[in-house]
């Protein structure tokens, strides 16, 4: 049983998520995270991973004991402050793998076969004037995955039927049959396609820099379904403009929802507005898992998916 007036919902939730929330609880709404905390004895916060939770907001609510974020990434939370105050956090891992991997595969083929450009070609009536330029086949290519975690492993399984060779990098070797490259530059140098599926952490900040892009090379593609901070966008823009890599598909950006304007004027990109988990089914699952964690907290049960901070 979740007590009334105990949950503060911070930030905006899309309609489908808000409907799920209202089926199970009536949180106090606090749409602007930067605004002063409303009056009340809130014990928990419900938030989405695209909304940054300011430390200053929590400081105004000393009774807060749990932050439940909807999303697997928790780089939106002030983790060291939460730890210092003994405030627990939960996220929603696993339930979004299908949607994120489906988008990643869609972006892969959209990028290699230039599907958005091909549609524009038909719609703009260019087809009758000349054939559409030849593109690239995936089969036989080497695909690298940066971050062989839940999403990385699901993605790799989905890629196997496409007749590709898969390799990966990360802090540690995983119990998988794919080739492990401890060094990301070495991985990039052997890849035709490099997927990013790691978390946003201080260690992954601008991990994809000029050196990695140089190693990727002019015939290879980058696909980012992780976080914008993982890529040095200035270096990526140079690499795209100077055709140092063949192209990039980006679902996430350093500055959302206003990505660097130069991305909009480049042809060899496929851009989506951070929609990895944005399907009806997945958003319902994420919302309900976040609420399950709130319920577990109020029922004094173990949290289902606690962030180990
Ligand atoms: P996960 O299970 O924690 O997997 C992350 C993997 O990244 C782990 O295998 C981890 O290795 C690895 N990693 C950590 N630091 C690394 C580094 N410096 N270099 C390379 N790999 C590193 O998380 P997940 O559920 O797969 O989600 C991954 C990320 O996807 C999330 O954090 C989130 O930011 C992003 N995401 C994006 C969307 C979207 O809408 N586009 C949706 C969902 C998730 P270890 O296990 O050895 O630590």
Tab-separated table of C-alpha atoms and ligand atoms in Angstrom:
chain	number	residue	atom	x	y	z
A	1	UNK	CA	0.000	0.000	0.000
A	2	UNK	CA	1.494	3.340	-1.048
A	3	UNK	CA	0.428	6.122	1.366
A	4	UNK	CA	-1.131	9.259	-0.109
A	5	UNK	CA	0.980	12.441	-0.135
A	6	UNK	CA	4.181	10.443	0.237
A	7	UNK	CA	5.428	10.163	-3.377
A	8	UNK	CA	6.736	13.207	-5.233
A	9	UNK	CA	6.725	12.836	-9.014
A	10	UNK	CA	9.493	15.001	-10.438
A	11	UNK	CA	9.413	16.125	-14.085
A	12	UNK	CA	7.005	15.410	-16.921
A	13	UNK	CA	5.965	11.884	-17.845
A	14	UNK	CA	4.475	11.059	-21.266
A	15	UNK	CA	0.724	10.446	-21.236
A	16	UNK	CA	1.028	6.655	-21.454
A	17	UNK	CA	3.298	6.549	-18.395
A	18	UNK	CA	1.176	9.004	-16.440
A	19	UNK	CA	-1.880	6.826	-17.104
A	20	UNK	CA	-0.054	3.788	-15.666
A	21	UNK	CA	0.995	5.824	-12.622
A	22	UNK	CA	-2.558	6.987	-11.953
A	23	UNK	CA	-3.818	3.398	-12.054
A	24	UNK	CA	-1.696	2.633	-8.993
A	25	UNK	CA	-0.958	5.849	-7.082
A	26	UNK	CA	-1.651	9.583	-6.861
A	27	UNK	CA	1.722	11.277	-6.516
A	28	UNK	CA	2.162	14.961	-5.851
A	29	UNK	CA	3.267	16.425	-9.190
A	30	UNK	CA	6.394	18.579	-9.336
A	31	UNK	CA	6.908	19.201	-13.068
A	32	UNK	CA	9.833	21.633	-12.764
A	33	UNK	CA	12.749	19.977	-10.925
A	34	UNK	CA	14.413	23.364	-10.428
A	35	UNK	CA	11.383	24.818	-8.631
A	36	UNK	CA	11.297	24.822	-4.796
A	37	UNK	CA	9.988	21.572	-3.293
A	38	UNK	CA	6.283	21.623	-2.506
A	39	UNK	CA	5.212	21.417	1.139
A	40	UNK	CA	4.786	17.865	2.400
A	41	UNK	CA	6.465	14.904	4.080
A	42	UNK	CA	7.613	13.070	0.946
A	43	UNK	CA	9.466	9.809	1.497
A	44	UNK	CA	10.023	8.822	-2.132
A	45	UNK	CA	10.639	10.388	-5.531
A	46	UNK	CA	9.448	9.037	-8.875
A	47	UNK	CA	11.405	10.388	-11.854
A	48	UNK	CA	12.440	9.507	-15.438
A	49	UNK	CA	15.998	9.014	-16.605
A	50	UNK	CA	15.716	12.006	-18.959
A	51	UNK	CA	15.044	14.364	-16.019
A	52	UNK	CA	18.014	15.504	-13.972
A	53	UNK	CA	17.336	15.331	-10.244
A	54	UNK	CA	18.981	18.333	-8.558
A	55	UNK	CA	20.727	17.688	-5.259
A	56	UNK	CA	19.245	21.026	-4.087
A	57	UNK	CA	15.711	19.649	-4.468
A	58	UNK	CA	16.375	16.588	-2.291
A	59	UNK	CA	18.045	18.770	0.333
A	60	UNK	CA	14.683	20.495	0.855
A	61	UNK	CA	13.017	17.150	1.680
A	62	UNK	CA	14.916	15.488	4.533
A	63	UNK	CA	12.384	12.612	4.772
A	64	UNK	CA	13.274	11.236	1.298
A	65	UNK	CA	14.475	7.614	1.557
A	66	UNK	CA	14.127	6.313	-2.018
A	67	UNK	CA	14.410	7.612	-5.590
A	68	UNK	CA	12.774	5.396	-8.227
A	69	UNK	CA	13.873	6.308	-11.739
A	70	UNK	CA	12.108	5.041	-14.863
A	71	UNK	CA	14.963	3.984	-17.128
A	72	UNK	CA	18.034	1.779	-16.847
A	73	UNK	CA	20.490	4.696	-16.979
A	74	UNK	CA	20.776	6.579	-13.685
A	75	UNK	CA	23.225	9.270	-14.689
A	76	UNK	CA	20.364	11.726	-13.969
A	77	UNK	CA	20.701	11.099	-10.224
A	78	UNK	CA	23.169	12.773	-7.794
A	79	UNK	CA	24.540	9.397	-6.755
A	80	UNK	CA	27.241	10.499	-4.333
A	81	UNK	CA	24.772	12.717	-2.449
A	82	UNK	CA	22.236	9.876	-2.284
A	83	UNK	CA	24.921	7.561	-0.944
A	84	UNK	CA	26.081	10.112	1.632
A	85	UNK	CA	22.509	10.462	2.921
A	86	UNK	CA	21.734	6.726	2.769
A	87	UNK	CA	18.972	7.324	0.208
A	88	UNK	CA	18.367	4.279	-1.969
A	89	UNK	CA	17.767	4.355	-5.733
A	90	UNK	CA	16.083	1.948	-8.133
A	91	UNK	CA	16.060	1.791	-11.947
A	92	UNK	CA	14.226	-0.342	-14.531
A	93	UNK	CA	16.785	-2.689	-16.138
A	94	UNK	CA	15.925	-5.505	-18.541
A	95	UNK	CA	12.335	-4.565	-19.402
A	96	UNK	CA	13.509	-2.122	-22.059
A	97	UNK	CA	16.045	-4.371	-23.794
A	98	UNK	CA	13.622	-5.464	-26.543
A	99	UNK	CA	12.646	-1.934	-27.537
A	100	UNK	CA	16.213	-0.585	-27.420
A	101	UNK	CA	17.621	-3.509	-29.427
A	102	UNK	CA	14.824	-3.283	-32.007
A	103	UNK	CA	15.615	0.395	-32.511
A	104	UNK	CA	19.350	-0.355	-32.705
A	105	UNK	CA	18.777	-2.944	-35.442
A	106	UNK	CA	16.458	-0.535	-37.276
A	107	UNK	CA	19.085	2.192	-37.097
A	108	UNK	CA	21.731	-0.222	-38.358
A	109	UNK	CA	19.858	-0.993	-41.564
A	110	UNK	CA	18.564	2.550	-41.915
A	111	UNK	CA	22.147	3.758	-41.827
A	112	UNK	CA	23.772	1.138	-44.055
A	113	UNK	CA	21.010	1.059	-46.682
A	114	UNK	CA	20.268	4.791	-46.326
A	115	UNK	CA	16.553	4.093	-45.890
A	116	UNK	CA	15.548	7.669	-44.857
A	117	UNK	CA	17.439	9.087	-47.851
A	118	UNK	CA	15.903	6.429	-50.125
A	119	UNK	CA	12.400	7.428	-49.025
A	120	UNK	CA	13.172	11.115	-49.608
A	121	UNK	CA	14.503	10.110	-53.053
A	122	UNK	CA	11.143	8.549	-53.968
A	123	UNK	CA	9.057	11.302	-52.378
A	124	UNK	CA	11.086	14.042	-54.092
A	125	UNK	CA	10.541	12.307	-57.479
A	126	UNK	CA	14.271	11.883	-58.054
A	127	UNK	CA	13.855	8.172	-58.953
A	128	UNK	CA	12.767	8.897	-62.525
A	129	UNK	CA	15.933	10.934	-63.103
A	130	UNK	CA	18.613	8.522	-61.840
A	131	UNK	CA	18.999	5.322	-59.810
A	132	UNK	CA	19.482	5.596	-56.039
A	133	UNK	CA	23.200	5.349	-55.126
A	134	UNK	CA	24.549	1.907	-54.194
A	135	UNK	CA	24.831	1.221	-50.449
A	136	UNK	CA	26.439	-1.354	-48.077
A	137	UNK	CA	25.592	-4.957	-47.110
A	138	UNK	CA	25.817	-6.017	-43.462
A	139	UNK	CA	26.514	-9.742	-44.017
A	140	UNK	CA	30.159	-10.647	-43.562
A	141	UNK	CA	30.978	-7.491	-41.646
A	142	UNK	CA	32.631	-7.172	-38.229
A	143	UNK	CA	30.423	-5.581	-35.581
A	144	UNK	CA	31.816	-4.218	-32.322
A	145	UNK	CA	29.819	-3.581	-29.164
A	146	UNK	CA	31.062	-1.188	-26.485
A	147	UNK	CA	29.464	-2.488	-23.277
A	148	UNK	CA	28.498	-6.172	-23.317
A	149	UNK	CA	25.852	-5.779	-20.602
A	150	UNK	CA	22.125	-6.545	-20.691
A	151	UNK	CA	21.447	-4.521	-23.846
A	152	UNK	CA	24.806	-5.355	-25.436
A	153	UNK	CA	24.220	-9.113	-25.034
A	154	UNK	CA	20.632	-8.941	-26.296
A	155	UNK	CA	21.814	-6.914	-29.259
A	156	UNK	CA	24.575	-9.410	-30.050
A	157	UNK	CA	22.056	-12.293	-30.060
A	158	UNK	CA	19.832	-10.362	-32.446
A	159	UNK	CA	22.805	-9.657	-34.734
A	160	UNK	CA	23.966	-13.286	-34.993
A	161	UNK	CA	21.447	-14.316	-37.721
A	162	UNK	CA	22.728	-11.486	-39.922
A	163	UNK	CA	25.965	-13.400	-40.627
A	164	UNK	CA	28.283	-10.948	-38.874
A	165	UNK	CA	31.346	-11.439	-36.688
A	166	UNK	CA	30.836	-9.905	-33.254
A	167	UNK	CA	33.462	-8.503	-30.900
A	168	UNK	CA	33.219	-6.310	-27.819
A	169	UNK	CA	35.019	-4.175	-25.291
A	170	UNK	CA	34.379	-3.268	-21.666
A	171	UNK	CA	36.042	-3.257	-18.258
A	172	UNK	CA	35.878	-7.057	-18.016
A	173	UNK	CA	35.555	-10.169	-20.181
A	174	UNK	CA	32.024	-11.591	-20.178
A	175	UNK	CA	30.803	-15.177	-20.361
A	176	UNK	CA	30.024	-14.920	-24.082
A	177	UNK	CA	31.553	-16.482	-27.178
A	178	UNK	CA	32.442	-13.187	-28.889
A	179	UNK	CA	36.013	-11.860	-29.179
A	180	UNK	CA	37.015	-9.555	-26.330
A	181	UNK	CA	39.162	-6.492	-26.989
A	182	UNK	CA	40.279	-4.759	-23.763
A	183	UNK	CA	41.410	-1.777	-25.850
A	184	UNK	CA	38.665	0.228	-27.560
A	185	UNK	CA	40.987	1.643	-30.237
A	186	UNK	CA	41.978	-1.892	-31.238
A	187	UNK	CA	38.310	-2.902	-31.367
A	188	UNK	CA	37.441	0.143	-33.486
A	189	UNK	CA	40.274	-0.617	-35.893
A	190	UNK	CA	38.807	-4.035	-36.802
A	191	UNK	CA	35.130	-2.997	-36.920
A	192	UNK	CA	32.825	-2.082	-39.784
A	193	UNK	CA	30.077	-1.086	-37.342
A	194	UNK	CA	30.587	0.022	-33.734
A	195	UNK	CA	27.583	0.054	-31.370
A	196	UNK	CA	27.693	1.960	-28.082
A	197	UNK	CA	25.738	0.267	-25.264
A	198	UNK	CA	27.642	1.309	-22.127
A	199	UNK	CA	26.453	3.552	-19.282
A	200	UNK	CA	27.259	7.249	-18.899
A	201	UNK	CA	29.946	7.364	-16.213
A	202	UNK	CA	33.072	9.480	-15.648
A	203	UNK	CA	35.048	6.599	-17.282
A	204	UNK	CA	32.908	6.594	-20.453
A	205	UNK	CA	32.787	10.388	-20.831
A	206	UNK	CA	33.901	11.166	-24.428
A	207	UNK	CA	35.170	7.582	-24.723
A	208	UNK	CA	34.581	7.824	-28.466
A	209	UNK	CA	37.182	10.467	-29.292
A	210	UNK	CA	39.158	11.460	-32.383
A	211	UNK	CA	41.560	8.524	-31.924
A	212	UNK	CA	38.748	5.948	-31.793
A	213	UNK	CA	37.033	7.520	-34.820
A	214	UNK	CA	40.317	7.560	-36.736
A	215	UNK	CA	40.739	3.855	-35.923
A	216	UNK	CA	37.174	3.135	-37.067
A	217	UNK	CA	38.044	4.501	-40.476
A	218	UNK	CA	36.329	5.798	-43.630
A	219	UNK	CA	34.294	2.659	-44.419
A	220	UNK	CA	32.896	2.115	-40.920
A	221	UNK	CA	29.794	3.253	-39.049
A	222	UNK	CA	29.072	4.345	-35.463
A	223	UNK	CA	25.720	3.700	-33.741
A	224	UNK	CA	25.035	5.325	-30.365
A	225	UNK	CA	22.107	4.012	-28.327
A	226	UNK	CA	23.870	4.653	-24.998
A	227	UNK	CA	24.226	8.291	-23.918
A	228	UNK	CA	25.402	11.440	-25.704
A	229	UNK	CA	28.212	11.977	-23.202
A	230	UNK	CA	29.949	8.788	-24.391
A	231	UNK	CA	30.861	10.534	-27.670
A	232	UNK	CA	33.066	13.570	-28.169
A	233	UNK	CA	30.562	15.270	-30.478
A	234	UNK	CA	33.048	17.850	-31.783
A	235	UNK	CA	35.368	15.033	-32.852
A	236	UNK	CA	32.441	13.113	-34.364
A	237	UNK	CA	31.278	16.140	-36.362
A	238	UNK	CA	34.779	16.576	-37.798
A	239	UNK	CA	34.967	12.847	-38.603
A	240	UNK	CA	31.585	12.967	-40.376
A	241	UNK	CA	32.246	16.206	-42.234
A	242	UNK	CA	35.678	15.036	-43.407
A	243	UNK	CA	34.355	11.507	-44.159
A	244	UNK	CA	36.850	9.986	-41.717
A	245	UNK	CA	34.037	7.540	-40.897
A	246	UNK	CA	31.271	6.414	-43.255
A	247	UNK	CA	28.358	7.536	-41.104
A	248	UNK	CA	26.685	7.577	-37.718
A	249	UNK	CA	23.270	6.741	-36.293
A	250	UNK	CA	22.557	8.636	-33.080
A	251	UNK	CA	19.619	8.187	-30.717
A	252	UNK	CA	21.238	10.205	-27.933
A	253	UNK	CA	23.039	13.525	-27.774
A	254	UNK	CA	25.057	15.628	-25.369
A	255	UNK	CA	22.444	18.363	-25.492
A	256	UNK	CA	18.910	16.967	-25.537
A	257	UNK	CA	16.421	17.976	-26.870
A	258	UNK	CA	18.528	20.470	-28.829
A	259	UNK	CA	21.370	18.525	-30.450
A	260	UNK	CA	24.309	20.339	-32.017
A	261	UNK	CA	22.911	22.072	-35.117
A	262	UNK	CA	25.753	20.804	-37.331
A	263	UNK	CA	24.322	17.270	-37.092
A	264	UNK	CA	21.221	18.516	-38.927
A	265	UNK	CA	23.231	19.589	-41.958
A	266	UNK	CA	25.187	16.375	-42.502
A	267	UNK	CA	23.993	13.734	-44.953
A	268	UNK	CA	25.742	10.650	-43.551
A	269	UNK	CA	23.780	10.568	-40.277
A	270	UNK	CA	20.571	8.995	-39.064
A	271	UNK	CA	19.153	10.902	-36.094
A	272	UNK	CA	16.399	9.864	-33.668
A	273	UNK	CA	15.118	11.778	-30.608
A	274	UNK	CA	16.181	9.438	-27.752
A	275	UNK	CA	13.437	6.899	-28.446
A	276	UNK	CA	15.273	3.688	-27.501
A	277	UNK	CA	12.628	2.636	-24.969
A	278	UNK	CA	9.777	4.687	-26.422
A	279	UNK	CA	7.228	2.000	-27.246
A	280	UNK	CA	3.847	1.675	-25.556
A	281	UNK	CA	4.583	-1.801	-24.182
A	282	UNK	CA	8.025	-0.920	-22.863
A	283	UNK	CA	7.014	2.359	-21.254
A	284	UNK	CA	4.197	0.531	-19.439
A	285	UNK	CA	6.641	-2.116	-18.201
A	286	UNK	CA	9.164	0.515	-17.073
A	287	UNK	CA	6.549	2.553	-15.208
A	288	UNK	CA	5.171	-0.504	-13.451
A	289	UNK	CA	8.611	-1.740	-12.435
A	290	UNK	CA	9.381	1.688	-10.942
A	291	UNK	CA	6.080	1.562	-9.013
A	292	UNK	CA	6.756	-2.058	-7.942
A	293	UNK	CA	9.935	-0.729	-6.341
A	294	UNK	CA	7.991	2.015	-4.551
A	295	UNK	CA	5.522	-0.592	-3.281
A	296	UNK	CA	8.329	-2.830	-2.092
A	297	UNK	CA	9.775	0.104	-0.171
A	298	UNK	CA	6.478	0.973	1.552
A	299	UNK	CA	5.793	-2.720	2.282
A	300	UNK	CA	9.296	-3.030	3.753
A	301	UNK	CA	10.166	-5.705	1.197
A	302	UNK	CA	13.518	-5.984	-0.615
A	303	UNK	CA	13.731	-3.565	-3.554
A	304	UNK	CA	13.368	-5.348	-6.905
A	305	UNK	CA	15.997	-3.511	-8.923
A	306	UNK	CA	18.183	-1.449	-6.646
A	307	UNK	CA	20.995	0.633	-8.095
A	308	UNK	CA	24.174	-0.551	-6.422
A	309	UNK	CA	25.741	2.777	-5.624
B	1	LIG	P1	24.323	-2.805	-18.125
B	1	LIG	O1	23.665	-4.126	-18.090
B	1	LIG	O2	24.823	-2.205	-16.845
B	1	LIG	O3	25.497	-2.887	-19.200
B	1	LIG	C1	26.429	-1.890	-19.372
B	1	LIG	C2	27.709	-2.520	-19.845
B	1	LIG	O4	28.638	-1.469	-20.118
B	1	LIG	C3	28.350	-3.462	-18.805
B	1	LIG	O5	28.690	-4.676	-19.428
B	1	LIG	C4	29.596	-2.701	-18.379
B	1	LIG	O6	30.675	-3.557	-18.086
B	1	LIG	C5	29.899	-1.906	-19.619
B	1	LIG	N1	30.792	-0.775	-19.349
B	1	LIG	C6	30.930	-0.088	-18.190
B	1	LIG	N2	31.927	0.819	-18.343
B	1	LIG	C7	32.420	0.653	-19.579
B	1	LIG	C8	33.482	1.255	-20.305
B	1	LIG	N3	34.272	2.210	-19.741
B	1	LIG	N4	33.719	0.846	-21.567
B	1	LIG	C9	32.960	-0.121	-22.130
B	1	LIG	N5	31.968	-0.744	-21.488
B	1	LIG	C10	31.686	-0.348	-20.238
B	1	LIG	O7	23.327	-1.691	-18.715
B	1	LIG	P2	22.240	-1.908	-19.878
B	1	LIG	O8	20.950	-2.250	-19.271
B	1	LIG	O9	22.820	-2.802	-20.922
B	1	LIG	O10	22.160	-0.397	-20.426
B	1	LIG	C11	23.294	0.225	-20.981
B	1	LIG	C12	23.069	1.706	-21.191
B	1	LIG	O11	22.202	1.913	-22.285
B	1	LIG	C13	22.359	2.425	-20.035
B	1	LIG	O12	23.247	2.804	-19.013
B	1	LIG	C14	21.741	3.628	-20.706
B	1	LIG	O13	22.557	4.760	-20.596
B	1	LIG	C15	21.639	3.206	-22.181
B	1	LIG	N6	20.234	3.148	-22.603
B	1	LIG	C16	19.797	3.976	-23.596
B	1	LIG	C17	18.478	3.937	-24.010
B	1	LIG	C18	17.972	4.809	-25.118
B	1	LIG	O14	16.804	5.198	-25.085
B	1	LIG	N7	18.761	5.089	-26.106
B	1	LIG	C19	17.587	3.066	-23.386
B	1	LIG	C20	18.069	2.221	-22.390
B	1	LIG	C21	19.405	2.270	-22.005
B	1	LIG	P3	30.846	-4.214	-16.608
B	1	LIG	O15	29.681	-5.152	-16.455
B	1	LIG	O16	32.139	-4.919	-16.686
B	1	LIG	O17	30.799	-3.070	-15.638
